[in-house]
GROMACS .gro file of C-alpha atoms in nm:
model
  219
    1PRO     CA    1   9.783   9.090  10.699
    2PHE     CA    2   9.925   9.326  10.963
    3ALA     CA    3  10.301   9.310  11.028
    4LEU     CA    4  10.410   9.256  11.388
    5PRO     CA    5  10.726   9.424  11.520
    6GLY     CA    6  11.041   9.239  11.417
    7GLY     CA    7  10.915   9.145  11.073
    8THR     CA    8  10.894   8.770  11.138
    9ALA     CA    9  10.516   8.734  11.171
   10VAL     CA   10  10.192   8.894  11.059
   11LEU     CA   11   9.843   8.901  11.202
   12VAL     CA   12   9.587   8.748  10.964
   13ARG     CA   13   9.222   8.653  10.941
   14PHE     CA   14   9.132   8.303  10.831
   15LEU     CA   15   8.809   8.110  10.771
   16ALA     CA   16   8.681   7.824  10.558
   17ALA     CA   17   8.568   7.902  10.204
   18SER     CA   18   8.205   7.824  10.290
   19ALA     CA   19   8.206   8.006  10.625
   20THR     CA   20   8.056   8.345  10.712
   21ILE     CA   21   8.253   8.635  10.856
   22GLY     CA   22   8.098   8.557  11.194
   23GLN     CA   23   8.305   8.238  11.195
   24ALA     CA   24   8.631   8.416  11.111
   25ARG     CA   25   8.930   8.377  11.342
   26ILE     CA   26   9.241   8.587  11.382
   27GLY     CA   27   9.585   8.436  11.399
   28ALA     CA   28   9.958   8.498  11.390
   29LEU     CA   29  10.133   8.367  11.078
   30ASP     CA   30  10.502   8.277  11.111
   31LEU     CA   31  10.664   8.391  10.785
   32ALA     CA   32  10.949   8.140  10.808
   33THR     CA   33  10.744   7.825  10.871
   34GLY     CA   34  10.397   7.916  10.745
   35ARG     CA   35  10.242   7.809  11.074
   36VAL     CA   36   9.932   7.996  11.188
   37ASP     CA   37   9.853   8.013  11.561
   38SER     CA   38   9.489   8.092  11.632
   39LEU     CA   39   9.422   8.384  11.866
   40GLY     CA   40   9.042   8.348  11.878
   41PHE     CA   41   8.733   8.463  11.694
   42GLY     CA   42   8.742   8.805  11.527
   43THR     CA   43   8.868   8.994  11.226
   44SER     CA   44   9.077   9.293  11.117
   45ALA     CA   45   9.351   9.238  11.376
   46GLN     CA   46   9.613   9.510  11.437
   47TYR     CA   47   9.880   9.569  11.703
   48ALA     CA   48  10.021   9.874  11.885
   49ASP     CA   49  10.171   9.953  12.226
   50GLY     CA   50  10.150   9.596  12.358
   51MET     CA   51   9.784   9.566  12.264
   52LEU     CA   52   9.595   9.355  12.011
   53PHE     CA   53   9.303   9.533  11.844
   54PHE     CA   54   9.038   9.333  11.659
   55ALA     CA   55   8.672   9.354  11.565
   56GLY     CA   56   8.366   9.137  11.603
   57VAL     CA   57   8.116   9.084  11.326
   58ASP     CA   58   7.875   9.326  11.498
   59GLY     CA   59   8.123   9.615  11.466
   60THR     CA   60   8.245   9.602  11.827
   61LEU     CA   61   8.614   9.685  11.860
   62MET     CA   62   8.807   9.477  12.111
   63LEU     CA   63   9.134   9.541  12.295
   64GLN     CA   64   9.354   9.268  12.446
   65PRO     CA   65   9.702   9.271  12.607
   66PHE     CA   66   9.938   9.090  12.369
   67HIS     CA   67  10.305   8.993  12.372
   68ALA     CA   68  10.427   9.040  12.017
   69ALA     CA   69  10.749   8.838  12.054
   70THR     CA   70  10.574   8.523  12.176
   71ARG     CA   71  10.251   8.601  11.987
   72LYS     CA   72  10.042   8.523  12.292
   73ALA     CA   73   9.758   8.709  12.462
   74THR     CA   74   9.851   8.808  12.817
   75GLY     CA   75   9.510   8.909  12.945
   76PRO     CA   76   9.138   8.911  12.870
   77SER     CA   77   8.983   9.112  12.587
   78THR     CA   78   8.774   9.423  12.652
   79ALA     CA   79   8.521   9.599  12.428
   80ILE     CA   80   8.622   9.964  12.381
   81LEU     CA   81   8.364  10.093  12.130
   82SER     CA   82   8.087   9.985  11.894
   83GLY     CA   83   7.965  10.094  11.554
   84VAL     CA   84   8.285  10.037  11.350
   85LYS     CA   85   8.207  10.026  10.978
   86LEU     CA   86   8.228   9.690  10.798
   87GLN     CA   87   8.362   9.739  10.445
   88GLY     CA   88   8.260   9.501  10.169
   89GLY     CA   89   8.134   9.245  10.416
   90SER     CA   90   8.491   9.144  10.496
   91ARG     CA   91   8.694   9.400  10.694
   92HIS     CA   92   8.634   9.663  10.958
   93SER     CA   93   8.758  10.012  10.883
   94PHE     CA   94   8.991  10.129  11.159
   95ALA     CA   95   9.360  10.197  11.216
   96VAL     CA   96   9.579  10.220  11.525
   97GLY     CA   97   9.907  10.399  11.589
   98GLU     CA   98  10.173  10.401  11.859
   99GLY     CA   99  10.102  10.629  12.154
  100GLY     CA  100   9.730  10.560  12.190
  101TRP     CA  101   9.590  10.685  11.858
  102LEU     CA  102   9.292  10.511  11.703
  103VAL     CA  103   9.090  10.631  11.404
  104TYR     CA  104   8.787  10.452  11.269
  105GLU     CA  105   8.492  10.487  11.035
  106MET     CA  106   8.152  10.504  11.200
  107GLY     CA  107   7.890  10.265  11.070
  108VAL     CA  108   7.623  10.520  10.984
  109GLY     CA  109   7.503  10.370  10.657
  110THR     CA  110   7.619  10.277  10.310
  111VAL     CA  111   7.619  10.626  10.154
  112SER     CA  112   7.707  10.902  10.400
  113GLU     CA  113   7.993  10.800  10.628
  114GLU     CA  114   8.186  10.977  10.900
  115LEU     CA  115   8.531  10.950  11.053
  116GLY     CA  116   8.593  10.957  11.425
  117ILE     CA  117   8.880  10.937  11.672
  118LEU     CA  118   8.864  10.763  12.006
  119GLY     CA  119   9.073  10.951  12.262
  120PRO     CA  120   9.101  10.975  12.641
  121THR     CA  121   8.790  11.194  12.658
  122GLY     CA  122   8.572  10.980  12.430
  123VAL     CA  123   8.477  10.979  12.064
  124THR     CA  124   8.534  11.290  11.851
  125GLN     CA  125   8.385  11.318  11.504
  126LEU     CA  126   8.641  11.448  11.255
  127ALA     CA  127   8.548  11.752  11.052
  128ILE     CA  128   8.668  11.717  10.692
  129PRO     CA  129   8.739  12.069  10.554
  130GLY     CA  130   8.515  12.151  10.260
  131ARG     CA  131   8.349  11.810  10.259
  132SER     CA  132   8.015  11.672  10.360
  133PRO     CA  133   8.002  11.311  10.478
  134GLU     CA  134   8.088  11.078  10.190
  135ASP     CA  135   8.237  10.738  10.120
  136PHE     CA  136   8.571  10.696  10.300
  137GLU     CA  137   8.763  10.369  10.289
  138ASP     CA  138   9.106  10.226  10.375
  139ILE     CA  139   9.185  10.470  10.656
  140SER     CA  140   9.542  10.469  10.790
  141ILE     CA  141   9.704  10.687  11.056
  142SER     CA  142  10.058  10.825  11.037
  143PRO     CA  143  10.315  10.701  11.292
  144ASP     CA  144  10.303  11.032  11.481
  145GLY     CA  145   9.922  11.035  11.489
  146ARG     CA  146   9.903  11.373  11.319
  147ARG     CA  147   9.781  11.279  10.973
  148ILE     CA  148   9.517  11.039  10.847
  149ALA     CA  149   9.520  10.890  10.498
  150ALA     CA  150   9.185  10.778  10.354
  151THR     CA  151   9.053  10.682  10.014
  152SER     CA  152   8.772  10.921   9.926
  153VAL     CA  153   8.533  10.749   9.685
  154THR     CA  154   8.313  10.954   9.453
  155LEU     CA  155   7.960  10.845   9.534
  156GLY     CA  156   7.796  10.643   9.259
  157SER     CA  157   8.119  10.596   9.063
  158GLY     CA  158   8.334  10.364   9.270
  159VAL     CA  159   8.639  10.577   9.179
  160GLY     CA  160   8.863  10.664   9.472
  161ASP     CA  161   9.179  10.862   9.545
  162ILE     CA  162   9.388  10.898   9.858
  163TRP     CA  163   9.357  11.221  10.055
  164LEU     CA  164   9.548  11.332  10.365
  165LEU     CA  165   9.381  11.494  10.665
  166ASP     CA  166   9.628  11.695  10.874
  167GLN     CA  167   9.476  11.727  11.221
  168GLN     CA  168   9.726  11.994  11.328
  169ASN     CA  169   9.680  12.227  11.031
  170GLY     CA  170   9.317  12.137  10.960
  171THR     CA  171   9.383  12.065  10.592
  172PHE     CA  172   9.253  11.790  10.363
  173GLU     CA  173   9.477  11.747  10.060
  174ARG     CA  174   9.478  11.507   9.768
  175LEU     CA  175   9.775  11.268   9.739
  176THR     CA  176   9.684  11.062   9.431
  177VAL     CA  177   9.524  11.136   9.095
  178GLY     CA  178   9.375  10.860   8.884
  179GLY     CA  179   9.311  10.614   9.165
  180GLY     CA  180   9.456  10.514   9.499
  181TRP     CA  181   9.364  10.250   9.757
  182ALA     CA  182   9.497  10.087  10.076
  183ALA     CA  183   9.742  10.358  10.187
  184THR     CA  184  10.022  10.230  10.412
  185TRP     CA  185  10.264  10.468  10.588
  186SER     CA  186  10.640  10.421  10.604
  187ARG     CA  187  10.775  10.403  10.959
  188ASP     CA  188  10.918  10.756  10.935
  189GLY     CA  189  10.587  10.894  10.805
  190LYS     CA  190  10.750  11.047  10.495
  191ARG     CA  191  10.615  10.808  10.230
  192ILE     CA  192  10.295  10.621  10.152
  193ALA     CA  193  10.263  10.295   9.961
  194TYR     CA  194   9.932  10.233   9.786
  195SER     CA  195   9.766  10.032   9.511
  196ALA     CA  196   9.621  10.176   9.191
  197GLY     CA  197   9.458  10.026   8.886
  198PRO     CA  198   9.327   9.814   8.724
  199PRO     CA  199   9.558   9.652   8.641
  200TYR     CA  200   9.647   9.678   9.008
  201GLU     CA  201  10.003   9.777   9.090
  202ILE     CA  202  10.179   9.910   9.399
  203TYR     CA  203  10.326  10.260   9.407
  204VAL     CA  204  10.518  10.465   9.663
  205ARG     CA  205  10.492  10.843   9.687
  206ALA     CA  206  10.641  11.105   9.918
  207VAL     CA  207  10.383  11.259  10.150
  208ASP     CA  208  10.506  11.608  10.058
  209GLN     CA  209  10.442  11.507   9.693
  210ALA     CA  210  10.801  11.576   9.592
  211GLY     CA  211  10.870  11.384   9.271
  212SER     CA  212  10.642  11.142   9.088
  213PRO     CA  213  10.494  10.821   9.228
  214GLN     CA  214  10.730  10.524   9.191
  215LYS     CA  215  10.593  10.188   9.081
  216VAL     CA  216  10.745   9.917   9.299
  217LEU     CA  217  10.536   9.614   9.203
  218ALA     CA  218  10.342   9.530   8.885
  219GLY     CA  219  10.067   9.275   8.852
   0.00000   0.00000   0.00000
């Protein structure tokens, strides 16, 4: 799910239990009624700046004008890039932010992976200080577009922790120890919620690492 502005609806992916990801559709789920309005074929839907972002099964990222209040598309969709990584056969690895920021994982294989940013001048590969290409998952961009959170997975182990790439300072710093997945930024960019486990639980931690992580949901 991806929360739309206003907090009354979320973007979701839905498909039949026996279907393939190529048959997946995206929709808007009304949290009060449970109704899901189909928005068309695709997966991994997100929203920013009046635009709906979603991916096709072939890793093509699509952009479509979208009115969040009415949950309706207001124009045709356009392909903006290809080669977005598909994680676990179920979700495409990209994140969008207000003001035109988009960060995504390039689909360059199952072992060595790269991060890139699509900007006005094209695609820029991100240099990770002190790191060779490795397994990055669950990328998420801060509200101001400056920092990128990603789970860095130790190759061959499946163990991952959340690290923060600061594009302004050129630093790559560890946020979690002992496991961290699915980083989600607070709206002010000062805190990150994430899951850790097993058993999987949800924690919140300050980005400046002041204080200890706080568990907010068990089980």
